[in-house]
Amino acid sequence: MKFWMAWTGVRENRGRAFFPIFGVIGAISALIMTLSLGRGGNSIIDRDLSSIGRNRAMIGGANLNSRDIKIIENIPFVEYALFVDSREKVGDNIFIGYTDKALTFLNMERLRDGEIIVDKNQFPDILTGSNLKMDAGYGVQNFRVKDRYEEQNPMETMKEGNRIIISQDMFARLFGDRDYKRVVVSLSGEESSEDILPLIVKQLNRGRGSSEEVRILETPEVYKRIEKIKKLVNSVLGTLSIIALMVGGFGIMNLIGASIRERTGTIGILRAMGYSRNSVTQIFLLEAGIIVGIGSIFGTIFGVVGSILAGNILKIPPVFSIGEIILAIFTTLAVGLVLGLKPAYKAGKMETVEALKTV
């Protein structure tokens, strides 16, 4: 009975109910979109940082060769090292030289002369053990596919060309041993780059015995700044969600307040019929619950659809969590009921005789 009376009140005041329902829809949609796109964005950032390397640095500024990279990889706390420019594009293919230590650390097979590793997304029909003939600078070469991998580094996937990994020694044989200016060094995750990098540079310069000194070109601090930006964006999105939530809640409060003012006579009749103060309060709170329920249903639909559409535009696949969607609905319901409690309680306290004067 109470529910039916509450539903009748919402239906008769649907003009006024539109704003708070719209506010609830906006609040739920904003929460779902913030949570799903935020998690999807975090997933991309974490994956990209993981693939780029959270604790990778770049050193160089002098001529470096294969002997130097072996010195670096023999230094404690160094996971592996790679020449940034150890790559050569021939036609549609990009040949990239990897050291044995880099291949092992990245869970790839070590390569001998004539063996290659290809990107499975670029060579979907090529199986391990297959033979490939391709131009490698000095004419067509016959290669054996030792392994396949999936490139995750966004710096690599944005570049045009089919990625083909070969050993650093084979790269030198195919394209001529050369000097490089930059080498990427991957440090152990628990080590501080500020403490380790100067020691690596010092030891490398001592082992080179050259007048040209190697220096630090880039530190992992750039990745730490990305983490800070990620936290800032999450804070801004969370603030916007709270604002949307409060808009919906205050809309419910205003609706109940306006409904009480317009239906003072109805309240008097209910009290005269024997409804207690608590019953009258419950009827108006049920109106708030109905509004939140309607808004939650449409808000969830719009939030999921909006997340998918926005994700397609922003290239961020949303990651949904049923638990968080339910949490968003209950949070909106709680805010709406808490803000609607005061005017509903006020309606329940209204004296019968005073309320009947407006009939």
JSON list of N, CA and C in Angstrom, two decimals, residues 259-309:
[
{"chain": "A", "resi": 259, "resn": "SER", "atom": "N", "xyz": [7.27, 18.29, -3.21]},
{"chain": "A", "resi": 259, "resn": "SER", "atom": "CA", "xyz": [6.11, 17.40, -3.11]},
{"chain": "A", "resi": 259, "resn": "SER", "atom": "C", "xyz": [5.40, 17.59, -1.78]},
{"chain": "A", "resi": 260, "resn": "ILE", "atom": "N", "xyz": [6.16, 17.80, -0.71]},
{"chain": "A", "resi": 260, "resn": "ILE", "atom": "CA", "xyz": [5.56, 18.01, 0.61]},
{"chain": "A", "resi": 260, "resn": "ILE", "atom": "C", "xyz": [4.77, 19.32, 0.63]},
{"chain": "A", "resi": 261, "resn": "ARG", "atom": "N", "xyz": [5.37, 20.36, 0.06]},
{"chain": "A", "resi": 261, "resn": "ARG", "atom": "CA", "xyz": [4.69, 21.66, 0.05]},
{"chain": "A", "resi": 261, "resn": "ARG", "atom": "C", "xyz": [3.38, 21.60, -0.74]},
{"chain": "A", "resi": 262, "resn": "GLU", "atom": "N", "xyz": [3.40, 20.85, -1.87]},
{"chain": "A", "resi": 262, "resn": "GLU", "atom": "CA", "xyz": [2.22, 20.78, -2.72]},
{"chain": "A", "resi": 262, "resn": "GLU", "atom": "C", "xyz": [1.16, 19.81, -2.17]},
{"chain": "A", "resi": 263, "resn": "ARG", "atom": "N", "xyz": [1.60, 18.87, -1.34]},
{"chain": "A", "resi": 263, "resn": "ARG", "atom": "CA", "xyz": [0.67, 17.82, -0.89]},
{"chain": "A", "resi": 263, "resn": "ARG", "atom": "C", "xyz": [0.47, 17.85, 0.62]},
{"chain": "A", "resi": 264, "resn": "THR", "atom": "N", "xyz": [0.48, 19.06, 1.17]},
{"chain": "A", "resi": 264, "resn": "THR", "atom": "CA", "xyz": [0.26, 19.19, 2.61]},
{"chain": "A", "resi": 264, "resn": "THR", "atom": "C", "xyz": [-1.11, 18.64, 3.00]},
{"chain": "A", "resi": 265, "resn": "GLY", "atom": "N", "xyz": [-2.11, 18.95, 2.16]},
{"chain": "A", "resi": 265, "resn": "GLY", "atom": "CA", "xyz": [-3.46, 18.45, 2.43]},
{"chain": "A", "resi": 265, "resn": "GLY", "atom": "C", "xyz": [-3.51, 16.94, 2.41]},
{"chain": "A", "resi": 266, "resn": "THR", "atom": "N", "xyz": [-2.81, 16.34, 1.46]},
{"chain": "A", "resi": 266, "resn": "THR", "atom": "CA", "xyz": [-2.78, 14.87, 1.37]},
{"chain": "A", "resi": 266, "resn": "THR", "atom": "C", "xyz": [-2.15, 14.27, 2.62]},
{"chain": "A", "resi": 267, "resn": "ILE", "atom": "N", "xyz": [-1.11, 14.93, 3.12]},
{"chain": "A", "resi": 267, "resn": "ILE", "atom": "CA", "xyz": [-0.47, 14.45, 4.34]},
{"chain": "A", "resi": 267, "resn": "ILE", "atom": "C", "xyz": [-1.45, 14.49, 5.50]},
{"chain": "A", "resi": 268, "resn": "GLY", "atom": "N", "xyz": [-2.25, 15.60, 5.57]},
{"chain": "A", "resi": 268, "resn": "GLY", "atom": "CA", "xyz": [-3.25, 15.71, 6.64]},
{"chain": "A", "resi": 268, "resn": "GLY", "atom": "C", "xyz": [-4.29, 14.61, 6.55]},
{"chain": "A", "resi": 269, "resn": "ILE", "atom": "N", "xyz": [-4.74, 14.30, 5.34]},
{"chain": "A", "resi": 269, "resn": "ILE", "atom": "CA", "xyz": [-5.73, 13.23, 5.16]},
{"chain": "A", "resi": 269, "resn": "ILE", "atom": "C", "xyz": [-5.14, 11.88, 5.59]},
{"chain": "A", "resi": 270, "resn": "LEU", "atom": "N", "xyz": [-3.87, 11.63, 5.21]},
{"chain": "A", "resi": 270, "resn": "LEU", "atom": "CA", "xyz": [-3.22, 10.37, 5.59]},
{"chain": "A", "resi": 270, "resn": "LEU", "atom": "C", "xyz": [-3.13, 10.24, 7.11]},
{"chain": "A", "resi": 271, "resn": "ARG", "atom": "N", "xyz": [-2.78, 11.35, 7.76]},
{"chain": "A", "resi": 271, "resn": "ARG", "atom": "CA", "xyz": [-2.69, 11.30, 9.23]},
{"chain": "A", "resi": 271, "resn": "ARG", "atom": "C", "xyz": [-4.06, 11.08, 9.84]},
{"chain": "A", "resi": 272, "resn": "ALA", "atom": "N", "xyz": [-5.11, 11.74, 9.25]},
{"chain": "A", "resi": 272, "resn": "ALA", "atom": "CA", "xyz": [-6.47, 11.58, 9.76]},
{"chain": "A", "resi": 272, "resn": "ALA", "atom": "C", "xyz": [-6.98, 10.15, 9.57]},
{"chain": "A", "resi": 273, "resn": "MET", "atom": "N", "xyz": [-6.46, 9.47, 8.53]},
{"chain": "A", "resi": 273, "resn": "MET", "atom": "CA", "xyz": [-6.87, 8.08, 8.25]},
{"chain": "A", "resi": 273, "resn": "MET", "atom": "C", "xyz": [-6.16, 7.09, 9.18]},
{"chain": "A", "resi": 274, "resn": "GLY", "atom": "N", "xyz": [-5.26, 7.59, 9.99]},
{"chain": "A", "resi": 274, "resn": "GLY", "atom": "CA", "xyz": [-4.61, 6.70, 10.94]},
{"chain": "A", "resi": 274, "resn": "GLY", "atom": "C", "xyz": [-3.15, 6.39, 10.61]},
{"chain": "A", "resi": 275, "resn": "TYR", "atom": "N", "xyz": [-2.58, 6.98, 9.53]},
{"chain": "A", "resi": 275, "resn": "TYR", "atom": "CA", "xyz": [-1.18, 6.75, 9.21]},
{"chain": "A", "resi": 275, "resn": "TYR", "atom": "C", "xyz": [-0.29, 7.44, 10.25]},
{"chain": "A", "resi": 276, "resn": "SER", "atom": "N", "xyz": [0.66, 6.71, 10.75]},
{"chain": "A", "resi": 276, "resn": "SER", "atom": "CA", "xyz": [1.57, 7.29, 11.75]},
{"chain": "A", "resi": 276, "resn": "SER", "atom": "C", "xyz": [2.58, 8.21, 11.08]},
{"chain": "A", "resi": 277, "resn": "ARG", "atom": "N", "xyz": [3.30, 8.94, 11.91]},
{"chain": "A", "resi": 277, "resn": "ARG", "atom": "CA", "xyz": [4.35, 9.82, 11.37]},
{"chain": "A", "resi": 277, "resn": "ARG", "atom": "C", "xyz": [5.40, 9.01, 10.61]},
{"chain": "A", "resi": 278, "resn": "ASN", "atom": "N", "xyz": [5.76, 7.86, 11.17]},
{"chain": "A", "resi": 278, "resn": "ASN", "atom": "CA", "xyz": [6.75, 7.01, 10.50]},
{"chain": "A", "resi": 278, "resn": "ASN", "atom": "C", "xyz": [6.24, 6.52, 9.14]},
{"chain": "A", "resi": 279, "resn": "SER", "atom": "N", "xyz": [4.96, 6.20, 9.05]},
{"chain": "A", "resi": 279, "resn": "SER", "atom": "CA", "xyz": [4.39, 5.72, 7.79]},
{"chain": "A", "resi": 279, "resn": "SER", "atom": "C", "xyz": [4.45, 6.81, 6.72]},
{"chain": "A", "resi": 280, "resn": "VAL", "atom": "N", "xyz": [4.11, 8.04, 7.11]},
{"chain": "A", "resi": 280, "resn": "VAL", "atom": "CA", "xyz": [4.17, 9.15, 6.15]},
{"chain": "A", "resi": 280, "resn": "VAL", "atom": "C", "xyz": [5.62, 9.37, 5.70]},
{"chain": "A", "resi": 281, "resn": "THR", "atom": "N", "xyz": [6.54, 9.34, 6.65]},
{"chain": "A", "resi": 281, "resn": "THR", "atom": "CA", "xyz": [7.96, 9.49, 6.29]},
{"chain": "A", "resi": 281, "resn": "THR", "atom": "C", "xyz": [8.40, 8.40, 5.33]},
{"chain": "A", "resi": 282, "resn": "GLN", "atom": "N", "xyz": [7.98, 7.16, 5.59]},
{"chain": "A", "resi": 282, "resn": "GLN", "atom": "CA", "xyz": [8.36, 6.03, 4.73]},
{"chain": "A", "resi": 282, "resn": "GLN", "atom": "C", "xyz": [7.81, 6.18, 3.31]},
{"chain": "A", "resi": 283, "resn": "ILE", "atom": "N", "xyz": [6.60, 6.73, 3.18]},
{"chain": "A", "resi": 283, "resn": "ILE", "atom": "CA", "xyz": [6.01, 6.91, 1.84]},
{"chain": "A", "resi": 283, "resn": "ILE", "atom": "C", "xyz": [6.88, 7.85, 1.01]},
{"chain": "A", "resi": 284, "resn": "PHE", "atom": "N", "xyz": [7.30, 8.96, 1.62]},
{"chain": "A", "resi": 284, "resn": "PHE", "atom": "CA", "xyz": [8.12, 9.91, 0.86]},
{"chain": "A", "resi": 284, "resn": "PHE", "atom": "C", "xyz": [9.52, 9.36, 0.60]},
{"chain": "A", "resi": 285, "resn": "LEU", "atom": "N", "xyz": [10.04, 8.56, 1.52]},
{"chain": "A", "resi": 285, "resn": "LEU", "atom": "CA", "xyz": [11.33, 7.92, 1.26]},
{"chain": "A", "resi": 285, "resn": "LEU", "atom": "C", "xyz": [11.21, 6.88, 0.15]},
{"chain": "A", "resi": 286, "resn": "LEU", "atom": "N", "xyz": [10.07, 6.19, 0.09]},
{"chain": "A", "resi": 286, "resn": "LEU", "atom": "CA", "xyz": [9.85, 5.24, -1.00]},
{"chain": "A", "resi": 286, "resn": "LEU", "atom": "C", "xyz": [9.81, 5.96, -2.34]},
{"chain": "A", "resi": 287, "resn": "GLU", "atom": "N", "xyz": [9.25, 7.20, -2.37]},
{"chain": "A", "resi": 287, "resn": "GLU", "atom": "CA", "xyz": [9.27, 7.98, -3.60]},
{"chain": "A", "resi": 287, "resn": "GLU", "atom": "C", "xyz": [10.71, 8.23, -4.06]},
{"chain": "A", "resi": 288, "resn": "ALA", "atom": "N", "xyz": [11.55, 8.57, -3.09]},
{"chain": "A", "resi": 288, "resn": "ALA", "atom": "CA", "xyz": [12.97, 8.77, -3.41]},
{"chain": "A", "resi": 288, "resn": "ALA", "atom": "C", "xyz": [13.60, 7.48, -3.93]},
{"chain": "A", "resi": 289, "resn": "GLY", "atom": "N", "xyz": [13.24, 6.34, -3.29]},
{"chain": "A", "resi": 289, "resn": "GLY", "atom": "CA", "xyz": [13.78, 5.06, -3.74]},
{"chain": "A", "resi": 289, "resn": "GLY", "atom": "C", "xyz": [13.32, 4.70, -5.15]},
{"chain": "A", "resi": 290, "resn": "ILE", "atom": "N", "xyz": [12.06, 5.01, -5.48]},
{"chain": "A", "resi": 290, "resn": "ILE", "atom": "CA", "xyz": [11.56, 4.73, -6.83]},
{"chain": "A", "resi": 290, "resn": "ILE", "atom": "C", "xyz": [12.31, 5.55, -7.86]},
{"chain": "A", "resi": 291, "resn": "ILE", "atom": "N", "xyz": [12.54, 6.83, -7.54]},
{"chain": "A", "resi": 291, "resn": "ILE", "atom": "CA", "xyz": [13.27, 7.71, -8.47]},
{"chain": "A", "resi": 291, "resn": "ILE", "atom": "C", "xyz": [14.68, 7.18, -8.70]},
{"chain": "A", "resi": 292, "resn": "VAL", "atom": "N", "xyz": [15.35, 6.80, -7.60]},
{"chain": "A", "resi": 292, "resn": "VAL", "atom": "CA", "xyz": [16.71, 6.26, -7.74]},
{"chain": "A", "resi": 292, "resn": "VAL", "atom": "C", "xyz": [16.69, 4.95, -8.52]},
{"chain": "A", "resi": 293, "resn": "GLY", "atom": "N", "xyz": [15.67, 4.12, -8.28]},
{"chain": "A", "resi": 293, "resn": "GLY", "atom": "CA", "xyz": [15.58, 2.84, -9.01]},
{"chain": "A", "resi": 293, "resn": "GLY", "atom": "C", "xyz": [15.42, 3.05, -10.50]},
{"chain": "A", "resi": 294, "resn": "ILE", "atom": "N", "xyz": [14.50, 3.94, -10.88]},
{"chain": "A", "resi": 294, "resn": "ILE", "atom": "CA", "xyz": [14.31, 4.22, -12.31]},
{"chain": "A", "resi": 294, "resn": "ILE", "atom": "C", "xyz": [15.58, 4.81, -12.92]},
{"chain": "A", "resi": 295, "resn": "GLY", "atom": "N", "xyz": [16.15, 5.80, -12.21]},
{"chain": "A", "resi": 295, "resn": "GLY", "atom": "CA", "xyz": [17.38, 6.42, -12.71]},
{"chain": "A", "resi": 295, "resn": "GLY", "atom": "C", "xyz": [18.53, 5.44, -12.80]},
{"chain": "A", "resi": 296, "resn": "SER", "atom": "N", "xyz": [18.59, 4.50, -11.84]},
{"chain": "A", "resi": 296, "resn": "SER", "atom": "CA", "xyz": [19.69, 3.52, -11.83]},
{"chain": "A", "resi": 296, "resn": "SER", "atom": "C", "xyz": [19.62, 2.59, -13.03]},
{"chain": "A", "resi": 297, "resn": "ILE", "atom": "N", "xyz": [18.40, 2.15, -13.36]},
{"chain": "A", "resi": 297, "resn": "ILE", "atom": "CA", "xyz": [18.24, 1.23, -14.50]},
{"chain": "A", "resi": 297, "resn": "ILE", "atom": "C", "xyz": [18.72, 1.89, -15.79]},
{"chain": "A", "resi": 298, "resn": "PHE", "atom": "N", "xyz": [18.17, 3.10, -16.05]},
{"chain": "A", "resi": 298, "resn": "PHE", "atom": "CA", "xyz": [18.57, 3.80, -17.27]},
{"chain": "A", "resi": 298, "resn": "PHE", "atom": "C", "xyz": [20.02, 4.28, -17.20]},
{"chain": "A", "resi": 299, "resn": "GLY", "atom": "N", "xyz": [20.45, 4.68, -16.00]},
{"chain": "A", "resi": 299, "resn": "GLY", "atom": "CA", "xyz": [21.84, 5.13, -15.85]},
{"chain": "A", "resi": 299, "resn": "GLY", "atom": "C", "xyz": [22.83, 4.02, -16.13]},
{"chain": "A", "resi": 300, "resn": "THR", "atom": "N", "xyz": [22.50, 2.80, -15.69]},
{"chain": "A", "resi": 300, "resn": "THR", "atom": "CA", "xyz": [23.38, 1.65, -15.95]},
{"chain": "A", "resi": 300, "resn": "THR", "atom": "C", "xyz": [23.46, 1.36, -17.44]},
{"chain": "A", "resi": 301, "resn": "ILE", "atom": "N", "xyz": [22.29, 1.40, -18.10]},
{"chain": "A", "resi": 301, "resn": "ILE", "atom": "CA", "xyz": [22.27, 1.14, -19.55]},
{"chain": "A", "resi": 301, "resn": "ILE", "atom": "C", "xyz": [23.08, 2.21, -20.29]},
{"chain": "A", "resi": 302, "resn": "PHE", "atom": "N", "xyz": [22.81, 3.48, -19.98]},
{"chain": "A", "resi": 302, "resn": "PHE", "atom": "CA", "xyz": [23.52, 4.57, -20.64]},
{"chain": "A", "resi": 302, "resn": "PHE", "atom": "C", "xyz": [25.01, 4.55, -20.30]},
{"chain": "A", "resi": 303, "resn": "GLY", "atom": "N", "xyz": [25.33, 4.17, -19.04]},
{"chain": "A", "resi": 303, "resn": "GLY", "atom": "CA", "xyz": [26.74, 4.13, -18.64]},
{"chain": "A", "resi": 303, "resn": "GLY", "atom": "C", "xyz": [27.52, 3.07, -19.39]},
{"chain": "A", "resi": 304, "resn": "VAL", "atom": "N", "xyz": [26.93, 1.88, -19.54]},
{"chain": "A", "resi": 304, "resn": "VAL", "atom": "CA", "xyz": [27.62, 0.80, -20.26]},
{"chain": "A", "resi": 304, "resn": "VAL", "atom": "C", "xyz": [27.75, 1.14, -21.74]},
{"chain": "A", "resi": 305, "resn": "VAL", "atom": "N", "xyz": [26.63, 1.59, -22.34]},
{"chain": "A", "resi": 305, "resn": "VAL", "atom": "CA", "xyz": [26.68, 1.96, -23.76]},
{"chain": "A", "resi": 305, "resn": "VAL", "atom": "C", "xyz": [27.63, 3.13, -23.99]},
{"chain": "A", "resi": 306, "resn": "GLY", "atom": "N", "xyz": [27.55, 4.13, -23.10]},
{"chain": "A", "resi": 306, "resn": "GLY", "atom": "CA", "xyz": [28.43, 5.29, -23.23]},
{"chain": "A", "resi": 306, "resn": "GLY", "atom": "C", "xyz": [29.90, 4.92, -23.09]},
{"chain": "A", "resi": 307, "resn": "SER", "atom": "N", "xyz": [30.20, 3.99, -22.19]},
{"chain": "A", "resi": 307, "resn": "SER", "atom": "CA", "xyz": [31.59, 3.54, -22.00]},
{"chain": "A", "resi": 307, "resn": "SER", "atom": "C", "xyz": [32.12, 2.87, -23.26]},
{"chain": "A", "resi": 308, "resn": "ILE", "atom": "N", "xyz": [31.27, 2.04, -23.87]},
{"chain": "A", "resi": 308, "resn": "ILE", "atom": "CA", "xyz": [31.69, 1.33, -25.09]},
{"chain": "A", "resi": 308, "resn": "ILE", "atom": "C", "xyz": [31.91, 2.32, -26.23]},
{"chain": "A", "resi": 309, "resn": "LEU", "atom": "N", "xyz": [30.97, 3.27, -26.40]},
{"chain": "A", "resi": 309, "resn": "LEU", "atom": "CA", "xyz": [31.11, 4.26, -27.47]},
{"chain": "A", "resi": 309, "resn": "LEU", "atom": "C", "xyz": [32.32, 5.16, -27.24]}
]
